[in-house]
Structures are given as structure tokens and as C-alpha cells.
Amino acid sequence: MTGRPGIPSNILKNIPLFSSLSEQELDVISQMAVRKTCPADTLIMSEGDTDYALYVIESGRLKVFLMDETGKEIVLDTKGPGDYFGEMALLDDSPRSASVMALEGASMLVIQGREFREYLSTRPDIAINLLEALSRRIRILNEQVKDLALKDVYTRLVKVFRQLGEKEQGRYVIHQKMTHQDLANRVGSSREMVSRIVTDLIKGGYIKKENNRLIISANLPPRW
Ligand code: CMP
């Protein structure tokens, strides 16, 4: 579903990318944007698409992923309120580098890419903000490459548990529903391998499932 053009500037003000802009400048951006809402499991963009809109998330959680011809996928990142995506095609004028799907109902502001790119040339501070974020992403990617090449699946899984889990009373709690396949897609392994490790960890008392939540002991050994 797509809303009318023009988004109240106070909504844009709360988005870190635009927080340095004045009311007037926010009005300019707001005129380039439309609101789009979608239910869970909607594919918002596919790798290789050629359109140049920038998406800013108002609510909901989305995953950024790559898929091969057999349907096997790897999740690169998950994004939530205040995050944005779709800036890469806009910056290098190339097809979408990854696919994005809503994991839950989501509301997004869609900013027309061509206009926004022109606007960027007048606002180096926003362009630098985008560059800083790209730089952070390359650092994360470097770490992912290192983990994939040099660490075993168990170690990668422990890392994902710690990234997804919220620290509560000395343990990590993952509130979002994650199937073994979802975890496998994050660590770049098979569902069978992840299931084997999780079963062993449950047997060892390091993990338990409680009301759809995964509770992970802080004593989880760094190596198994
Ligand atoms: P774009 O290539 O236009 O469309 C897909 C978007 O997914 C991309 O812009 C980024 O916003 C986002 N994206 C691609 N790769 C990654 C990654 N490794 N980590 C986080 N976000 C990404």
C-alpha cells in the first residue's frame, strides 16, 4: 500500500540520517517521500532490480539477504525502525545489491532516488553520514568474511546468539522467533548442522526454549 506524497517533517526528524536538517530542509525531503506499508513476508526489493528509491523504516523488521538459484539464502543483516536501505543502487547507479523482505508488518518512507541524489550534492553532511555507514558496513563484512573463512559453524552460531540476544539477568534472550533454518541462513551453514549443534547445546543445559523465546546461558563455551 502506498500513501500520499509528503510526509510530516517531524517523522523525518527522528531518523538519524536526517537529524541534522532544519525544518525547511526536512520539508524538501518530505516532498520527495511517500509512505508504504506492507504485511510480513513481503518482498520489497530483489537483487538485480533497477530502481533507485531509498527506503527509511518507520516500523517493523526487515531482512537483507542473498539467494542462489536453488533457493539457498544467506542473511546479511536485519534492519528496524530508523534504519534505511536502498542507498547503494542510488549512489553507484547499479542494480540492487541484495534482496529485502519484511519479517513483520512494516511501514517505510520511500524517497525518490534521482531527486534525493541531486539533493545530496547540496548536503555534504548527509553524504558523509552515508559514507560513514558504508564504511561501518565494510568493517562488518570484513568480519563476516573472516568468520566464514576461518571460524567453524559452532563459533559463528555463538556469535549470532550474542548478536541477536538481549542480555537479561546474566543470560541472552532471543525474543524473535528463529527457526533452525533462519539461524543456518545467518551463519552460512545447513539446517541439519545447526539443528545438531542446538540439540547438543540443549542437552548440555546451555540453551532452553521458553514461550517461543530462546534462552542462552552466558556460560556458553566459546568453542564446543
Ligand atoms: P541497494 O543495493 O540499493 O539495495 C539492496 C540494499 O540492501 C542495499 O542497497 C543496502 O541498503 C542493503 N544491503 C546490501 N548489502 C548489505 C549488507 N551487507 N549489510 C547491510 N545492508 C546491506
PDB file of C-alpha atoms and ligand atoms in Angstrom:
ATOM      1  CA  MET A   1       0.000   0.000   0.000  1.00  0.00           C
ATOM      2  CA  THR A   2       1.384   3.439  -0.856  1.00  0.00           C
ATOM      3  CA  GLY A   3       0.413   6.701   0.881  1.00  0.00           C
ATOM      4  CA  ARG A   4       0.078  10.287  -0.372  1.00  0.00           C
ATOM      5  CA  PRO A   5       3.209  12.312  -1.208  1.00  0.00           C
ATOM      6  CA  GLY A   6       4.569  14.480   1.577  1.00  0.00           C
ATOM      7  CA  ILE A   7       5.428  13.049   4.990  1.00  0.00           C
ATOM      8  CA  PRO A   8       5.170  15.169   8.177  1.00  0.00           C
ATOM      9  CA  SER A   9       8.667  16.534   8.763  1.00  0.00           C
ATOM     10  CA  ASN A  10       8.612  15.609  12.487  1.00  0.00           C
ATOM     11  CA  ILE A  11       8.701  11.932  11.435  1.00  0.00           C
ATOM     12  CA  LEU A  12      11.785  12.535   9.291  1.00  0.00           C
ATOM     13  CA  LYS A  13      13.429  14.500  12.113  1.00  0.00           C
ATOM     14  CA  ASN A  14      13.568  11.341  14.247  1.00  0.00           C
ATOM     15  CA  ILE A  15      15.517   9.469  11.606  1.00  0.00           C
ATOM     16  CA  PRO A  16      19.262   9.657  12.405  1.00  0.00           C
ATOM     17  CA  LEU A  17      20.231  10.200   8.738  1.00  0.00           C
ATOM     18  CA  PHE A  18      18.197  13.435   8.666  1.00  0.00           C
ATOM     19  CA  SER A  19      18.560  14.646  12.241  1.00  0.00           C
ATOM     20  CA  SER A  20      20.924  17.500  11.258  1.00  0.00           C
ATOM     21  CA  LEU A  21      18.391  19.052   8.849  1.00  0.00           C
ATOM     22  CA  SER A  22      16.354  22.181   9.590  1.00  0.00           C
ATOM     23  CA  GLU A  23      12.520  22.196   9.411  1.00  0.00           C
ATOM     24  CA  GLN A  24      12.685  23.748   5.936  1.00  0.00           C
ATOM     25  CA  GLU A  25      15.142  21.152   4.677  1.00  0.00           C
ATOM     26  CA  LEU A  26      13.044  18.353   6.145  1.00  0.00           C
ATOM     27  CA  ASP A  27      10.077  19.742   4.205  1.00  0.00           C
ATOM     28  CA  VAL A  28      12.104  19.378   0.987  1.00  0.00           C
ATOM     29  CA  ILE A  29      12.813  15.693   1.768  1.00  0.00           C
ATOM     30  CA  SER A  30       9.220  15.122   2.839  1.00  0.00           C
ATOM     31  CA  GLN A  31       8.018  16.230  -0.604  1.00  0.00           C
ATOM     32  CA  MET A  32      10.183  13.501  -2.196  1.00  0.00           C
ATOM     33  CA  ALA A  33       8.727  10.757   0.020  1.00  0.00           C
ATOM     34  CA  VAL A  34       5.681   8.525   0.087  1.00  0.00           C
ATOM     35  CA  ARG A  35       4.716   6.121   2.844  1.00  0.00           C
ATOM     36  CA  LYS A  36       4.479   2.444   2.001  1.00  0.00           C
ATOM     37  CA  THR A  37       3.130  -0.240   4.319  1.00  0.00           C
ATOM     38  CA  CYS A  38       3.281  -3.990   3.817  1.00  0.00           C
ATOM     39  CA  PRO A  39       2.447  -7.206   5.666  1.00  0.00           C
ATOM     40  CA  ALA A  40       5.021  -9.755   6.890  1.00  0.00           C
ATOM     41  CA  ASP A  41       6.829 -11.788   4.223  1.00  0.00           C
ATOM     42  CA  THR A  42       6.505  -9.084   1.526  1.00  0.00           C
ATOM     43  CA  LEU A  43       9.492  -8.989  -0.812  1.00  0.00           C
ATOM     44  CA  ILE A  44      10.290  -5.288  -1.039  1.00  0.00           C
ATOM     45  CA  MET A  45      13.165  -5.454  -3.498  1.00  0.00           C
ATOM     46  CA  SER A  46      15.110  -8.199  -5.281  1.00  0.00           C
ATOM     47  CA  GLU A  47      18.814  -8.405  -6.015  1.00  0.00           C
ATOM     48  CA  GLY A  48      19.318  -7.112  -9.570  1.00  0.00           C
ATOM     49  CA  ASP A  49      16.247  -4.821  -9.614  1.00  0.00           C
ATOM     50  CA  THR A  50      16.850  -1.491 -11.281  1.00  0.00           C
ATOM     51  CA  ASP A  51      15.105   1.227  -9.362  1.00  0.00           C
ATOM     52  CA  TYR A  52      16.681   3.862  -7.211  1.00  0.00           C
ATOM     53  CA  ALA A  53      14.400   4.678  -4.292  1.00  0.00           C
ATOM     54  CA  LEU A  54      15.790   4.987  -0.769  1.00  0.00           C
ATOM     55  CA  TYR A  55      13.706   3.296   1.950  1.00  0.00           C
ATOM     56  CA  VAL A  56      13.607   4.531   5.528  1.00  0.00           C
ATOM     57  CA  ILE A  57      11.978   2.195   8.050  1.00  0.00           C
ATOM     58  CA  GLU A  58       9.335   3.690  10.337  1.00  0.00           C
ATOM     59  CA  SER A  59       8.248   0.424  11.953  1.00  0.00           C
ATOM     60  CA  GLY A  60       8.767  -3.302  11.528  1.00  0.00           C
ATOM     61  CA  ARG A  61      11.774  -5.541  10.982  1.00  0.00           C
ATOM     62  CA  LEU A  62      13.238  -6.499   7.618  1.00  0.00           C
ATOM     63  CA  LYS A  63      15.972  -8.840   6.449  1.00  0.00           C
ATOM     64  CA  VAL A  64      18.596  -8.135   3.779  1.00  0.00           C
ATOM     65  CA  PHE A  65      19.601 -11.342   2.043  1.00  0.00           C
ATOM     66  CA  LEU A  66      21.174 -13.018  -0.985  1.00  0.00           C
ATOM     67  CA  MET A  67      19.824 -16.182  -2.592  1.00  0.00           C
ATOM     68  CA  ASP A  68      21.305 -18.667  -5.058  1.00  0.00           C
ATOM     69  CA  GLU A  69      19.469 -20.390  -7.915  1.00  0.00           C
ATOM     70  CA  THR A  70      18.498 -23.324  -5.633  1.00  0.00           C
ATOM     71  CA  GLY A  71      16.756 -21.039  -3.139  1.00  0.00           C
ATOM     72  CA  LYS A  72      19.545 -21.264  -0.529  1.00  0.00           C
ATOM     73  CA  GLU A  73      19.865 -17.918   1.221  1.00  0.00           C
ATOM     74  CA  ILE A  74      22.295 -16.021   3.409  1.00  0.00           C
ATOM     75  CA  VAL A  75      21.016 -13.206   5.612  1.00  0.00           C
ATOM     76  CA  LEU A  76      23.408 -10.249   5.555  1.00  0.00           C
ATOM     77  CA  ASP A  77      21.611  -8.063   8.073  1.00  0.00           C
ATOM     78  CA  THR A  78      18.302  -7.295   9.731  1.00  0.00           C
ATOM     79  CA  LYS A  79      17.032  -3.736   9.923  1.00  0.00           C
ATOM     80  CA  GLY A  80      14.476  -1.946  12.093  1.00  0.00           C
ATOM     81  CA  PRO A  81      12.945   1.478  12.821  1.00  0.00           C
ATOM     82  CA  GLY A  82      15.218   4.429  11.902  1.00  0.00           C
ATOM     83  CA  ASP A  83      17.402   2.279   9.609  1.00  0.00           C
ATOM     84  CA  TYR A  84      17.439   2.779   5.851  1.00  0.00           C
ATOM     85  CA  PHE A  85      18.238   0.627   2.839  1.00  0.00           C
ATOM     86  CA  GLY A  86      18.445   1.017  -0.936  1.00  0.00           C
ATOM     87  CA  GLU A  87      21.189   3.665  -0.803  1.00  0.00           C
ATOM     88  CA  MET A  88      23.736   1.579  -2.749  1.00  0.00           C
ATOM     89  CA  ALA A  89      21.903   1.479  -6.108  1.00  0.00           C
ATOM     90  CA  LEU A  90      21.210   5.158  -5.700  1.00  0.00           C
ATOM     91  CA  LEU A  91      24.861   6.008  -5.064  1.00  0.00           C
ATOM     92  CA  ASP A  92      26.536   3.871  -7.750  1.00  0.00           C
ATOM     93  CA  ASP A  93      23.676   3.804 -10.276  1.00  0.00           C
ATOM     94  CA  SER A  94      23.778  -0.004 -10.442  1.00  0.00           C
ATOM     95  CA  PRO A  95      21.208  -2.761  -9.830  1.00  0.00           C
ATOM     96  CA  ARG A  96      20.149  -3.650  -6.277  1.00  0.00           C
ATOM     97  CA  SER A  97      22.956  -5.471  -4.474  1.00  0.00           C
ATOM     98  CA  ALA A  98      20.664  -7.653  -2.324  1.00  0.00           C
ATOM     99  CA  SER A  99      17.028  -8.531  -1.685  1.00  0.00           C
ATOM    100  CA  VAL A 100      14.978  -7.153   1.202  1.00  0.00           C
ATOM    101  CA  MET A 101      11.937  -8.819   2.792  1.00  0.00           C
ATOM    102  CA  ALA A 102       9.646  -7.736   5.644  1.00  0.00           C
ATOM    103  CA  LEU A 103       9.855 -10.161   8.585  1.00  0.00           C
ATOM    104  CA  GLU A 104       6.817  -8.499  10.157  1.00  0.00           C
ATOM    105  CA  GLY A 105       4.301  -5.855   9.087  1.00  0.00           C
ATOM    106  CA  ALA A 106       6.320  -2.758   8.175  1.00  0.00           C
ATOM    107  CA  SER A 107       5.881   0.923   7.369  1.00  0.00           C
ATOM    108  CA  MET A 108       8.511   2.697   5.281  1.00  0.00           C
ATOM    109  CA  LEU A 109       9.131   6.120   3.783  1.00  0.00           C
ATOM    110  CA  VAL A 110      10.156   5.743   0.157  1.00  0.00           C
ATOM    111  CA  ILE A 111      12.258   8.652  -1.106  1.00  0.00           C
ATOM    112  CA  GLN A 112      12.613   9.102  -4.837  1.00  0.00           C
ATOM    113  CA  GLY A 113      16.235   8.257  -5.641  1.00  0.00           C
ATOM    114  CA  ARG A 114      17.059  10.593  -8.517  1.00  0.00           C
ATOM    115  CA  GLU A 115      15.765  13.629  -6.666  1.00  0.00           C
ATOM    116  CA  PHE A 116      17.475  12.566  -3.443  1.00  0.00           C
ATOM    117  CA  ARG A 117      20.797  12.057  -5.233  1.00  0.00           C
ATOM    118  CA  GLU A 118      20.625  15.585  -6.604  1.00  0.00           C
ATOM    119  CA  TYR A 119      19.764  16.845  -3.141  1.00  0.00           C
ATOM    120  CA  LEU A 120      22.804  15.015  -1.708  1.00  0.00           C
ATOM    121  CA  SER A 121      25.154  17.126  -3.840  1.00  0.00           C
ATOM    122  CA  THR A 122      23.932  20.160  -1.895  1.00  0.00           C
ATOM    123  CA  ARG A 123      24.267  18.469   1.533  1.00  0.00           C
ATOM    124  CA  PRO A 124      27.771  17.036   2.055  1.00  0.00           C
ATOM    125  CA  ASP A 125      26.968  16.328   5.726  1.00  0.00           C
ATOM    126  CA  ILE A 126      24.294  13.806   4.727  1.00  0.00           C
ATOM    127  CA  ALA A 127      26.583  12.351   2.058  1.00  0.00           C
ATOM    128  CA  ILE A 128      29.315  11.927   4.712  1.00  0.00           C
ATOM    129  CA  ASN A 129      26.773  10.287   7.031  1.00  0.00           C
ATOM    130  CA  LEU A 130      26.032   7.766   4.248  1.00  0.00           C
ATOM    131  CA  LEU A 131      29.773   7.200   3.687  1.00  0.00           C
ATOM    132  CA  GLU A 132      30.341   6.573   7.399  1.00  0.00           C
ATOM    133  CA  ALA A 133      27.560   3.972   7.362  1.00  0.00           C
ATOM    134  CA  LEU A 134      29.056   2.301   4.261  1.00  0.00           C
ATOM    135  CA  SER A 135      32.434   2.239   5.970  1.00  0.00           C
ATOM    136  CA  ARG A 136      30.907   0.557   9.053  1.00  0.00           C
ATOM    137  CA  ARG A 137      29.253  -1.976   6.757  1.00  0.00           C
ATOM    138  CA  ILE A 138      32.586  -2.853   5.086  1.00  0.00           C
ATOM    139  CA  ARG A 139      34.081  -3.453   8.537  1.00  0.00           C
ATOM    140  CA  ILE A 140      31.186  -5.793   9.396  1.00  0.00           C
ATOM    141  CA  LEU A 141      31.576  -7.556   6.030  1.00  0.00           C
ATOM    142  CA  ASN A 142      35.317  -7.992   6.660  1.00  0.00           C
ATOM    143  CA  GLU A 143      34.496  -9.655   9.944  1.00  0.00           C
ATOM    144  CA  GLN A 144      31.863 -11.855   8.266  1.00  0.00           C
ATOM    145  CA  VAL A 145      34.396 -12.942   5.603  1.00  0.00           C
ATOM    146  CA  LYS A 146      36.933 -13.693   8.362  1.00  0.00           C
ATOM    147  CA  ASP A 147      34.370 -15.728  10.335  1.00  0.00           C
ATOM    148  CA  LEU A 148      33.195 -17.647   7.254  1.00  0.00           C
ATOM    149  CA  ALA A 149      36.749 -18.443   6.153  1.00  0.00           C
ATOM    150  CA  LEU A 150      38.417 -19.040   9.494  1.00  0.00           C
ATOM    151  CA  LYS A 151      35.789 -19.963  12.113  1.00  0.00           C
ATOM    152  CA  ASP A 152      33.702 -23.095  12.492  1.00  0.00           C
ATOM    153  CA  VAL A 153      29.897 -23.185  12.451  1.00  0.00           C
ATOM    154  CA  TYR A 154      29.654 -23.521  16.248  1.00  0.00           C
ATOM    155  CA  THR A 155      31.698 -20.354  16.812  1.00  0.00           C
ATOM    156  CA  ARG A 156      29.654 -18.451  14.209  1.00  0.00           C
ATOM    157  CA  LEU A 157      26.426 -19.626  15.848  1.00  0.00           C
ATOM    158  CA  VAL A 158      27.540 -18.473  19.304  1.00  0.00           C
ATOM    159  CA  LYS A 159      28.331 -15.076  17.804  1.00  0.00           C
ATOM    160  CA  VAL A 160      24.850 -14.835  16.232  1.00  0.00           C
ATOM    161  CA  PHE A 161      23.231 -15.818  19.565  1.00  0.00           C
ATOM    162  CA  ARG A 162      25.097 -12.989  21.258  1.00  0.00           C
ATOM    163  CA  GLN A 163      24.232 -10.507  18.488  1.00  0.00           C
ATOM    164  CA  LEU A 164      20.518 -11.344  18.477  1.00  0.00           C
ATOM    165  CA  GLY A 165      20.099 -11.909  22.193  1.00  0.00           C
ATOM    166  CA  GLU A 166      19.261  -9.231  24.727  1.00  0.00           C
ATOM    167  CA  LYS A 167      21.275  -9.529  27.889  1.00  0.00           C
ATOM    168  CA  GLU A 168      18.836 -10.215  30.757  1.00  0.00           C
ATOM    169  CA  GLN A 169      19.921 -11.354  34.207  1.00  0.00           C
ATOM    170  CA  GLY A 170      23.237 -12.730  33.061  1.00  0.00           C
ATOM    171  CA  ARG A 171      21.862 -14.629  30.065  1.00  0.00           C
ATOM    172  CA  TYR A 172      20.986 -13.857  26.463  1.00  0.00           C
ATOM    173  CA  VAL A 173      17.323 -13.926  25.443  1.00  0.00           C
ATOM    174  CA  ILE A 174      16.308 -14.044  21.778  1.00  0.00           C
ATOM    175  CA  HIS A 175      12.730 -12.761  21.608  1.00  0.00           C
ATOM    176  CA  GLN A 176      12.256 -13.037  17.852  1.00  0.00           C
ATOM    177  CA  LYS A 177      11.114 -16.393  16.525  1.00  0.00           C
ATOM    178  CA  MET A 178      14.096 -18.044  14.820  1.00  0.00           C
ATOM    179  CA  THR A 179      13.828 -21.457  13.203  1.00  0.00           C
ATOM    180  CA  HIS A 180      16.949 -23.607  12.762  1.00  0.00           C
ATOM    181  CA  GLN A 181      16.751 -22.695   9.064  1.00  0.00           C
ATOM    182  CA  ASP A 182      16.737 -18.959   9.970  1.00  0.00           C
ATOM    183  CA  LEU A 183      19.838 -19.488  12.115  1.00  0.00           C
ATOM    184  CA  ALA A 184      21.508 -21.511   9.353  1.00  0.00           C
ATOM    185  CA  ASN A 185      20.814 -18.662   6.901  1.00  0.00           C
ATOM    186  CA  ARG A 186      22.572 -16.260   9.245  1.00  0.00           C
ATOM    187  CA  VAL A 187      25.672 -18.339   9.869  1.00  0.00           C
ATOM    188  CA  GLY A 188      26.042 -19.656   6.314  1.00  0.00           C
ATOM    189  CA  SER A 189      25.541 -23.325   7.147  1.00  0.00           C
ATOM    190  CA  SER A 190      22.932 -26.069   6.705  1.00  0.00           C
ATOM    191  CA  ARG A 191      19.796 -26.505   8.824  1.00  0.00           C
ATOM    192  CA  GLU A 192      20.962 -30.024   9.728  1.00  0.00           C
ATOM    193  CA  MET A 193      24.284 -28.779  11.102  1.00  0.00           C
ATOM    194  CA  VAL A 194      22.596 -26.007  13.136  1.00  0.00           C
ATOM    195  CA  SER A 195      19.978 -28.480  14.471  1.00  0.00           C
ATOM    196  CA  ARG A 196      22.750 -30.844  15.600  1.00  0.00           C
ATOM    197  CA  ILE A 197      24.585 -28.076  17.457  1.00  0.00           C
ATOM    198  CA  VAL A 198      21.406 -26.650  19.050  1.00  0.00           C
ATOM    199  CA  THR A 199      20.300 -30.136  20.189  1.00  0.00           C
ATOM    200  CA  ASP A 200      23.710 -30.718  21.800  1.00  0.00           C
ATOM    201  CA  LEU A 201      23.573 -27.306  23.492  1.00  0.00           C
ATOM    202  CA  ILE A 202      20.074 -28.028  24.843  1.00  0.00           C
ATOM    203  CA  LYS A 203      21.313 -31.406  26.163  1.00  0.00           C
ATOM    204  CA  GLY A 204      24.303 -29.677  27.746  1.00  0.00           C
ATOM    205  CA  GLY A 205      21.960 -27.207  29.504  1.00  0.00           C
ATOM    206  CA  TYR A 206      23.369 -24.164  27.683  1.00  0.00           C
ATOM    207  CA  ILE A 207      20.157 -23.335  25.761  1.00  0.00           C
ATOM    208  CA  LYS A 208      16.477 -23.711  26.540  1.00  0.00           C
ATOM    209  CA  LYS A 209      13.313 -22.797  24.714  1.00  0.00           C
ATOM    210  CA  GLU A 210      10.726 -20.914  26.778  1.00  0.00           C
ATOM    211  CA  ASN A 211       7.478 -19.417  25.380  1.00  0.00           C
ATOM    212  CA  ASN A 212       8.866 -19.080  21.857  1.00  0.00           C
ATOM    213  CA  ARG A 213      11.998 -17.450  23.232  1.00  0.00           C
ATOM    214  CA  LEU A 214      15.478 -18.897  23.110  1.00  0.00           C
ATOM    215  CA  ILE A 215      17.371 -18.507  26.383  1.00  0.00           C
ATOM    216  CA  ILE A 216      21.119 -18.799  26.120  1.00  0.00           C
ATOM    217  CA  SER A 217      23.385 -19.224  29.089  1.00  0.00           C
ATOM    218  CA  ALA A 218      26.157 -16.659  29.437  1.00  0.00           C
ATOM    219  CA  ASN A 219      28.458 -19.655  30.170  1.00  0.00           C
ATOM    220  CA  LEU A 220      28.112 -20.928  26.617  1.00  0.00           C
ATOM    221  CA  PRO A 221      31.618 -22.154  25.804  1.00  0.00           C
ATOM    222  CA  PRO A 222      33.365 -20.128  23.074  1.00  0.00           C
ATOM    223  CA  ARG A 223      34.357 -23.443  21.453  1.00  0.00           C
ATOM    224  CA  TRP A 224      32.474 -26.769  21.553  1.00  0.00           C
TER     225      TRP A 224
HETATM  226  P1  CMP B   1      20.756  -1.463  -2.708  1.00  0.00           P
HETATM  227  O1  CMP B   1      21.865  -2.213  -3.330  1.00  0.00           O
HETATM  228  O2  CMP B   1      20.246  -0.263  -3.397  1.00  0.00           O
HETATM  229  O3  CMP B   1      19.528  -2.470  -2.455  1.00  0.00           O
HETATM  230  C1  CMP B   1      19.706  -3.525  -1.505  1.00  0.00           C
HETATM  231  C2  CMP B   1      20.076  -2.889  -0.187  1.00  0.00           C
HETATM  232  O4  CMP B   1      20.375  -3.786   0.853  1.00  0.00           O
HETATM  233  C3  CMP B   1      21.392  -2.101  -0.348  1.00  0.00           C
HETATM  234  O5  CMP B   1      21.174  -1.023  -1.220  1.00  0.00           O
HETATM  235  C4  CMP B   1      21.703  -1.797   1.080  1.00  0.00           C
HETATM  236  O6  CMP B   1      20.880  -0.780   1.583  1.00  0.00           O
HETATM  237  C5  CMP B   1      21.300  -3.123   1.722  1.00  0.00           C
HETATM  238  N1  CMP B   1      22.485  -4.002   1.862  1.00  0.00           N
HETATM  239  C6  CMP B   1      23.169  -4.640   0.879  1.00  0.00           C
HETATM  240  N2  CMP B   1      24.189  -5.357   1.409  1.00  0.00           N
HETATM  241  C7  CMP B   1      24.154  -5.173   2.738  1.00  0.00           C
HETATM  242  C8  CMP B   1      24.932  -5.657   3.825  1.00  0.00           C
HETATM  243  N3  CMP B   1      25.989  -6.477   3.656  1.00  0.00           N
HETATM  244  N4  CMP B   1      24.606  -5.257   5.070  1.00  0.00           N
HETATM  245  C9  CMP B   1      23.550  -4.434   5.277  1.00  0.00           C
HETATM  246  N5  CMP B   1      22.757  -3.947   4.299  1.00  0.00           N
HETATM  247  C10 CMP B   1      23.059  -4.301   3.034  1.00  0.00           C
END
